[in-house]
Short mmCIF file of C-alpha atoms in Angstrom, two decimals:
data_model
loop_
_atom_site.label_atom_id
_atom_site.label_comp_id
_atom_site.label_asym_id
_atom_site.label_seq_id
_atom_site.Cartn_x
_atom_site.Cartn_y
_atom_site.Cartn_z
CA UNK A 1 -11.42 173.20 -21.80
CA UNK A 2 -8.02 173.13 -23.06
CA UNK A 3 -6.41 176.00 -24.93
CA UNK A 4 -6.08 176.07 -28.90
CA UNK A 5 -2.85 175.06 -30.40
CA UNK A 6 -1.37 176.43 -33.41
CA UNK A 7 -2.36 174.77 -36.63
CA UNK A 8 1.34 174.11 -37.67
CA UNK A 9 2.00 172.30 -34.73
CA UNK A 10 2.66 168.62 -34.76
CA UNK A 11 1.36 166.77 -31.90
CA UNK A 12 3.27 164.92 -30.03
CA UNK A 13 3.66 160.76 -30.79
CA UNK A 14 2.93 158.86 -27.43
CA UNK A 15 3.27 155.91 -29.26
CA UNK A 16 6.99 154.43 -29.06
CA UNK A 17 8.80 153.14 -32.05
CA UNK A 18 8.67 149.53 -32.97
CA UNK A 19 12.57 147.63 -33.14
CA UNK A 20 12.60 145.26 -35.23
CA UNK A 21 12.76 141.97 -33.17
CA UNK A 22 15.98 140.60 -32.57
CA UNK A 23 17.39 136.89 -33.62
CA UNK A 24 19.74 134.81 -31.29
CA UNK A 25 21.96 132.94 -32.85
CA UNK A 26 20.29 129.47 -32.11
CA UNK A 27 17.22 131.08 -33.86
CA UNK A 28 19.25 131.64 -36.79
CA UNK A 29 20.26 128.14 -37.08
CA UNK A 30 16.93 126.70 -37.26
CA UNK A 31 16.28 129.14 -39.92
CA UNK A 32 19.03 128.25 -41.71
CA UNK A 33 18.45 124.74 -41.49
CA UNK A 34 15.10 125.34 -42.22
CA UNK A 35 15.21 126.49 -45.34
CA UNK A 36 18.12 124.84 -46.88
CA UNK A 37 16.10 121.32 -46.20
CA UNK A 38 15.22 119.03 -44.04
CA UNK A 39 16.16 118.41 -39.97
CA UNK A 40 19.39 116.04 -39.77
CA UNK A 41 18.18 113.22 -37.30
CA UNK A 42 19.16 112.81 -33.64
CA UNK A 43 21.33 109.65 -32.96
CA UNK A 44 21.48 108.74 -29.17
CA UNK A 45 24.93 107.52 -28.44
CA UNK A 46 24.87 103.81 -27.19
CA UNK A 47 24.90 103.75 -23.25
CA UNK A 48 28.90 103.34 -22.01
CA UNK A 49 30.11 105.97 -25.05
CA UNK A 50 32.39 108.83 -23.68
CA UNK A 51 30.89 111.56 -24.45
CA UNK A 52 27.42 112.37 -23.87
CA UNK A 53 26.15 114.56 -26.89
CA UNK A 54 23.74 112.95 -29.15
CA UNK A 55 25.22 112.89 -32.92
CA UNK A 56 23.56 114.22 -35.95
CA UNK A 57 22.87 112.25 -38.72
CA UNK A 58 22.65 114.15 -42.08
CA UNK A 59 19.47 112.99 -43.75
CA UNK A 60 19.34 111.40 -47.74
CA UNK A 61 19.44 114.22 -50.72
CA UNK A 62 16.25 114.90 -51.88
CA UNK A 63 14.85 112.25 -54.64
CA UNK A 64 16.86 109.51 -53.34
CA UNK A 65 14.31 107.31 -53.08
CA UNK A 66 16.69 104.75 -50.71
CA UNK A 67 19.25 102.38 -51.72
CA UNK A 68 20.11 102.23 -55.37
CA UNK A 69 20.47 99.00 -57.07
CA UNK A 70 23.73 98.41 -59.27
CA UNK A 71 23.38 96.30 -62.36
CA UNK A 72 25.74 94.52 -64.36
CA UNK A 73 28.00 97.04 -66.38
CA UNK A 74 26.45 97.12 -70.02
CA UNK A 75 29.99 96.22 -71.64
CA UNK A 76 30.12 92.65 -69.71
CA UNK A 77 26.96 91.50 -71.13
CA UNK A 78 27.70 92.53 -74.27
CA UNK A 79 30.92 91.02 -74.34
CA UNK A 80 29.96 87.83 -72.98
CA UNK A 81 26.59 87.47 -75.41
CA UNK A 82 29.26 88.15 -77.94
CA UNK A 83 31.32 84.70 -77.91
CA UNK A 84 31.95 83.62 -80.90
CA UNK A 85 32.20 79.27 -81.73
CA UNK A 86 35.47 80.01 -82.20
CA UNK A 87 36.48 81.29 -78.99
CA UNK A 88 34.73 77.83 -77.13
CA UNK A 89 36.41 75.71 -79.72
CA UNK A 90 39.72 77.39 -78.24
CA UNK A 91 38.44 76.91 -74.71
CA UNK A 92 37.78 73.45 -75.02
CA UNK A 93 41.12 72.64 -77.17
CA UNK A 94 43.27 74.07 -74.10
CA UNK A 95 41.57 71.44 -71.99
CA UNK A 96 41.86 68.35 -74.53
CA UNK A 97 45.49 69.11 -75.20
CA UNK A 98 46.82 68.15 -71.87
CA UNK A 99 44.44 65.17 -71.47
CA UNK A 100 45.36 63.98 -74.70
CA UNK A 101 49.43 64.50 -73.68
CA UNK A 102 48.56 62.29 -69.90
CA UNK A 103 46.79 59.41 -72.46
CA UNK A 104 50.18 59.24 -74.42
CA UNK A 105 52.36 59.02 -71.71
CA UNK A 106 50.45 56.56 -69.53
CA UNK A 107 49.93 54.47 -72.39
CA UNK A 108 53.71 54.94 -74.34
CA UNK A 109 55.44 54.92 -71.41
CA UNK A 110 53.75 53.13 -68.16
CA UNK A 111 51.91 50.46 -70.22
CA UNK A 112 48.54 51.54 -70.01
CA UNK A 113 45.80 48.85 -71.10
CA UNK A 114 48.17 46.06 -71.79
CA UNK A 115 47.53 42.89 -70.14
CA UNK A 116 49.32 41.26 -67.28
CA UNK A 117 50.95 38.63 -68.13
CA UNK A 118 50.94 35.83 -64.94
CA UNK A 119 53.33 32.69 -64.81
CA UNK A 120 50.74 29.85 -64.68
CA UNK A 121 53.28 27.14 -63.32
CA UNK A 122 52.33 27.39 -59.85
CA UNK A 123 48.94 26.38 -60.48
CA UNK A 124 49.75 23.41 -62.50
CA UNK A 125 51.69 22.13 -59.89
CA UNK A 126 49.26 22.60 -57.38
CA UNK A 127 46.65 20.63 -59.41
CA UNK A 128 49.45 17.93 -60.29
CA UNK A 129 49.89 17.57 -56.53
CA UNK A 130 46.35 17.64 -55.52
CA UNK A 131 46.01 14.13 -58.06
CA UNK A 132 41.85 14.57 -58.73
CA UNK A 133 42.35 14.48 -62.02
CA UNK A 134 45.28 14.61 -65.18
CA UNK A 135 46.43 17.04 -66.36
CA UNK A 136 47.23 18.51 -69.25
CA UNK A 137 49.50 21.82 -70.24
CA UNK A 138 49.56 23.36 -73.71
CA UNK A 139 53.35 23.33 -75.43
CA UNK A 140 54.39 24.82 -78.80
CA UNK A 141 51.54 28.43 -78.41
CA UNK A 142 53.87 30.66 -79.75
CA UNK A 143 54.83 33.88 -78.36
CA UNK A 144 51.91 35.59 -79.30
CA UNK A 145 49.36 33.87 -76.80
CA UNK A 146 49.95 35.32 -72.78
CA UNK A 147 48.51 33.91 -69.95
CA UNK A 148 46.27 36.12 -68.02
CA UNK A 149 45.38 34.12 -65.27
CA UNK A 150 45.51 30.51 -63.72
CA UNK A 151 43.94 29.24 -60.61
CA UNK A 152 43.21 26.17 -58.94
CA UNK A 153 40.51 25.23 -56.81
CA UNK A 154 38.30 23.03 -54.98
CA UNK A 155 34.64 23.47 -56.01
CA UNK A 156 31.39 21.78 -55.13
CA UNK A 157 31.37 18.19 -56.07
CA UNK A 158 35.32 18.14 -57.20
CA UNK A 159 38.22 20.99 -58.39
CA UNK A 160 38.79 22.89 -61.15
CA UNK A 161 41.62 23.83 -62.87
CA UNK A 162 41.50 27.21 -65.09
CA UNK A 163 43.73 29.30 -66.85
CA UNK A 164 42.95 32.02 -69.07
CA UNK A 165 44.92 32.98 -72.17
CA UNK A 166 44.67 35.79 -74.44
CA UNK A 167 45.06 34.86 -78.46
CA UNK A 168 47.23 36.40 -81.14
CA UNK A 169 44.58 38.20 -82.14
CA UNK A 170 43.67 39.88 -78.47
CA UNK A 171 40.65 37.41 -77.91
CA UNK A 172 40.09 35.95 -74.56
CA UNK A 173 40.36 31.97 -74.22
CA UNK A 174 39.83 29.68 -70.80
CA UNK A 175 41.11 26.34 -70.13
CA UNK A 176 38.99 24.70 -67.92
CA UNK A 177 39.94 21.27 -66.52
CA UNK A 178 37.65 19.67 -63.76
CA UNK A 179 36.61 16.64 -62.40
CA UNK A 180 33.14 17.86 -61.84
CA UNK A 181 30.46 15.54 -63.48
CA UNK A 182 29.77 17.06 -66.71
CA UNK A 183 25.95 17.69 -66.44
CA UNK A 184 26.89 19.87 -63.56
CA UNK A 185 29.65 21.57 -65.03
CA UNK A 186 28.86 22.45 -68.67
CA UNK A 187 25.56 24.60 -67.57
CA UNK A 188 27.83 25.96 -65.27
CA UNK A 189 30.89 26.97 -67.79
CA UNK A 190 28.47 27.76 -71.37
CA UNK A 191 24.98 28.33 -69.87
CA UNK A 192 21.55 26.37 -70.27
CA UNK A 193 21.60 27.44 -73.38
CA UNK A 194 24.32 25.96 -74.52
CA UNK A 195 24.54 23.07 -77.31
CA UNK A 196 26.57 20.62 -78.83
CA UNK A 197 27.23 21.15 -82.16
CA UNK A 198 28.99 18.03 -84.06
CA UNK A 199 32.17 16.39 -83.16
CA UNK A 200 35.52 17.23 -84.19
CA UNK A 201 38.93 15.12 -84.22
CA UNK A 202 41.80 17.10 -82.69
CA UNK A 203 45.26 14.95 -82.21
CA UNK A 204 43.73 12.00 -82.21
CA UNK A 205 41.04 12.47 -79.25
CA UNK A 206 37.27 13.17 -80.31
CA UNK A 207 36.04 16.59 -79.32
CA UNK A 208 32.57 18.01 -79.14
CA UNK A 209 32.13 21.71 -80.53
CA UNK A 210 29.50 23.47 -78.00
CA UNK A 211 27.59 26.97 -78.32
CA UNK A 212 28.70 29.20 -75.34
CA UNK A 213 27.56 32.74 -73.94
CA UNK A 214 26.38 35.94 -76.25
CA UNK A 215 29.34 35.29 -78.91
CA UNK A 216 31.63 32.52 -77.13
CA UNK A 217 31.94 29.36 -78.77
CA UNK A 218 33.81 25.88 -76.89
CA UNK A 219 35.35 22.80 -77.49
CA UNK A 220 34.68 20.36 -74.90
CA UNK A 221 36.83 16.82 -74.38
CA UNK A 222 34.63 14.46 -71.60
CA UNK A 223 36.76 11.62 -70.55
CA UNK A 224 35.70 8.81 -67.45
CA UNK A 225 38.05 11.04 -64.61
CA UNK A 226 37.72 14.71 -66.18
CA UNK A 227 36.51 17.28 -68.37
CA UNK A 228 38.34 19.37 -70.54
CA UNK A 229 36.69 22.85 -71.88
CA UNK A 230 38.12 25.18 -74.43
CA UNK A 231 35.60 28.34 -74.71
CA UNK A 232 35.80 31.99 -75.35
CA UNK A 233 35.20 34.38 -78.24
CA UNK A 234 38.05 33.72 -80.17
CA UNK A 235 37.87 32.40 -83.50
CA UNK A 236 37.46 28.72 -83.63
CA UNK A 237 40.91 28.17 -85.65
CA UNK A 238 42.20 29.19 -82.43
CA UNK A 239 40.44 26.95 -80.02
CA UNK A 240 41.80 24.61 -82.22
CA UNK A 241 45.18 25.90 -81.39
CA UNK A 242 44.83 25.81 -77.80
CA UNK A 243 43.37 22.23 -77.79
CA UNK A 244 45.59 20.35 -80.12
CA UNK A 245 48.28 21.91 -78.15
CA UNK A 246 47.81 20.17 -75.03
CA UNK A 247 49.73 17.44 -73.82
#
């Protein structure tokens, strides 16, 4: 039995003290990145890279949600929904103006849309030397009718001489002369449709006035070794012309 101990005596403590536990500094760093948010991802380095430590990768803020889209800015909308006619109009004046100015000058100065005039002579004189048929040549036009175009050929079932004139008045006129039998050659030259229309006396010979195509309208001469053919859409004062001029 042990002895009694004074009353104001404190026992003795066998239990040590507790320390508080201690923190390395790598523990600290998780804590710290613990609590200010998330982990920052891990990147291997591709194989071959000097250097062999992975790289961190700091993650998105918080409520990023991913990639954010970027619209059109507000003021471009507005200021393209805002046009007025008037600014158009402009826009489309600043591309007439220098269409107009290329018009002028190809027309003023290069001799746009005028006719080319041809010399016809050289196929007169090859019909005069082929002999199928006589021919005639217009004298005393004027200067206000140009030739546009003479040719002469052989055709099925003879030749045909043609030149083609354009009137005073800018009508187009053809002077046909062939030795191709008529039947064959006036379906050919005013359509099926065409029709004779009444004879008319011009310098002495008896010509026959003839429907032609859509608007055209012919004078036709029909002799034993040719045909002669005066057609277009001129007006028929200046078939006239053309056909009492030829001698």
């Amino acid at each position: 039995m042990e002895p009694a101990q004074p009353a104001d005596r404190v026992p003795a403590d066998q239990t040590p003290p507790q320390e508080p536990p201690s923190t390395s500094p790598a523990r600290a760093t998780d804590l710290a990145t613990s609590s200010s948010g998330p982990e920052p991802a891990v990147v291997e380095p591709p194989a071959g890279t000097a250097g062999g430590e992975p790289a961190l990768v700091a993650p998105p803020p918080a409520g990023a949600g991913g990639p954010r889209r970027v619209g059109r800015p507000a003021g471009k909308e507005k200021a393209r929904s805002e046009r007025s006619p008037k600014d158009m109009a402009l826009s489309l004046l600043v591309l007439l103006v220098p269409i107009a100015l290329l018009l002028a000058f190809y027309r003023g100065f290069l001799g746009g849309e005028q006719p080319v005039v041809v010399d016809p002579g050289p196929a007169y004189e090859s019909a005069r030397s082929a002999g199928a048929f006589p021919i005639s040549e217009p004298t005393g036009l004027g200067s206000g009718w140009r030739t546009v175009s003479a040719s002469y050929r052989a055709v099925d079932g003879g030749a045909n001489l043609r030149v083609g004139y354009l009137t005073p008045e800018g009508r187009g006129v053809q002077l046909v002369q062939s030795n191709v039998p008529p039947e064959k050659l006036l379906p050919h030259e005013l359509t099926v449709q065409g029709q004779p229309q009444g004879p008319t006396d011009l310098g002495g010979r008896s010509w026959q006035r003839y429907t032609g195509r859509g608007n055209d309208q012919a004078l036709v001469l029909l002799e034993p070794d040719r045909t002669v053919i005066v057609v277009g859409d001129a007006r028929e004062g200046e078939l006239r012309q053309l056909a009492g001029a030829l001698r």
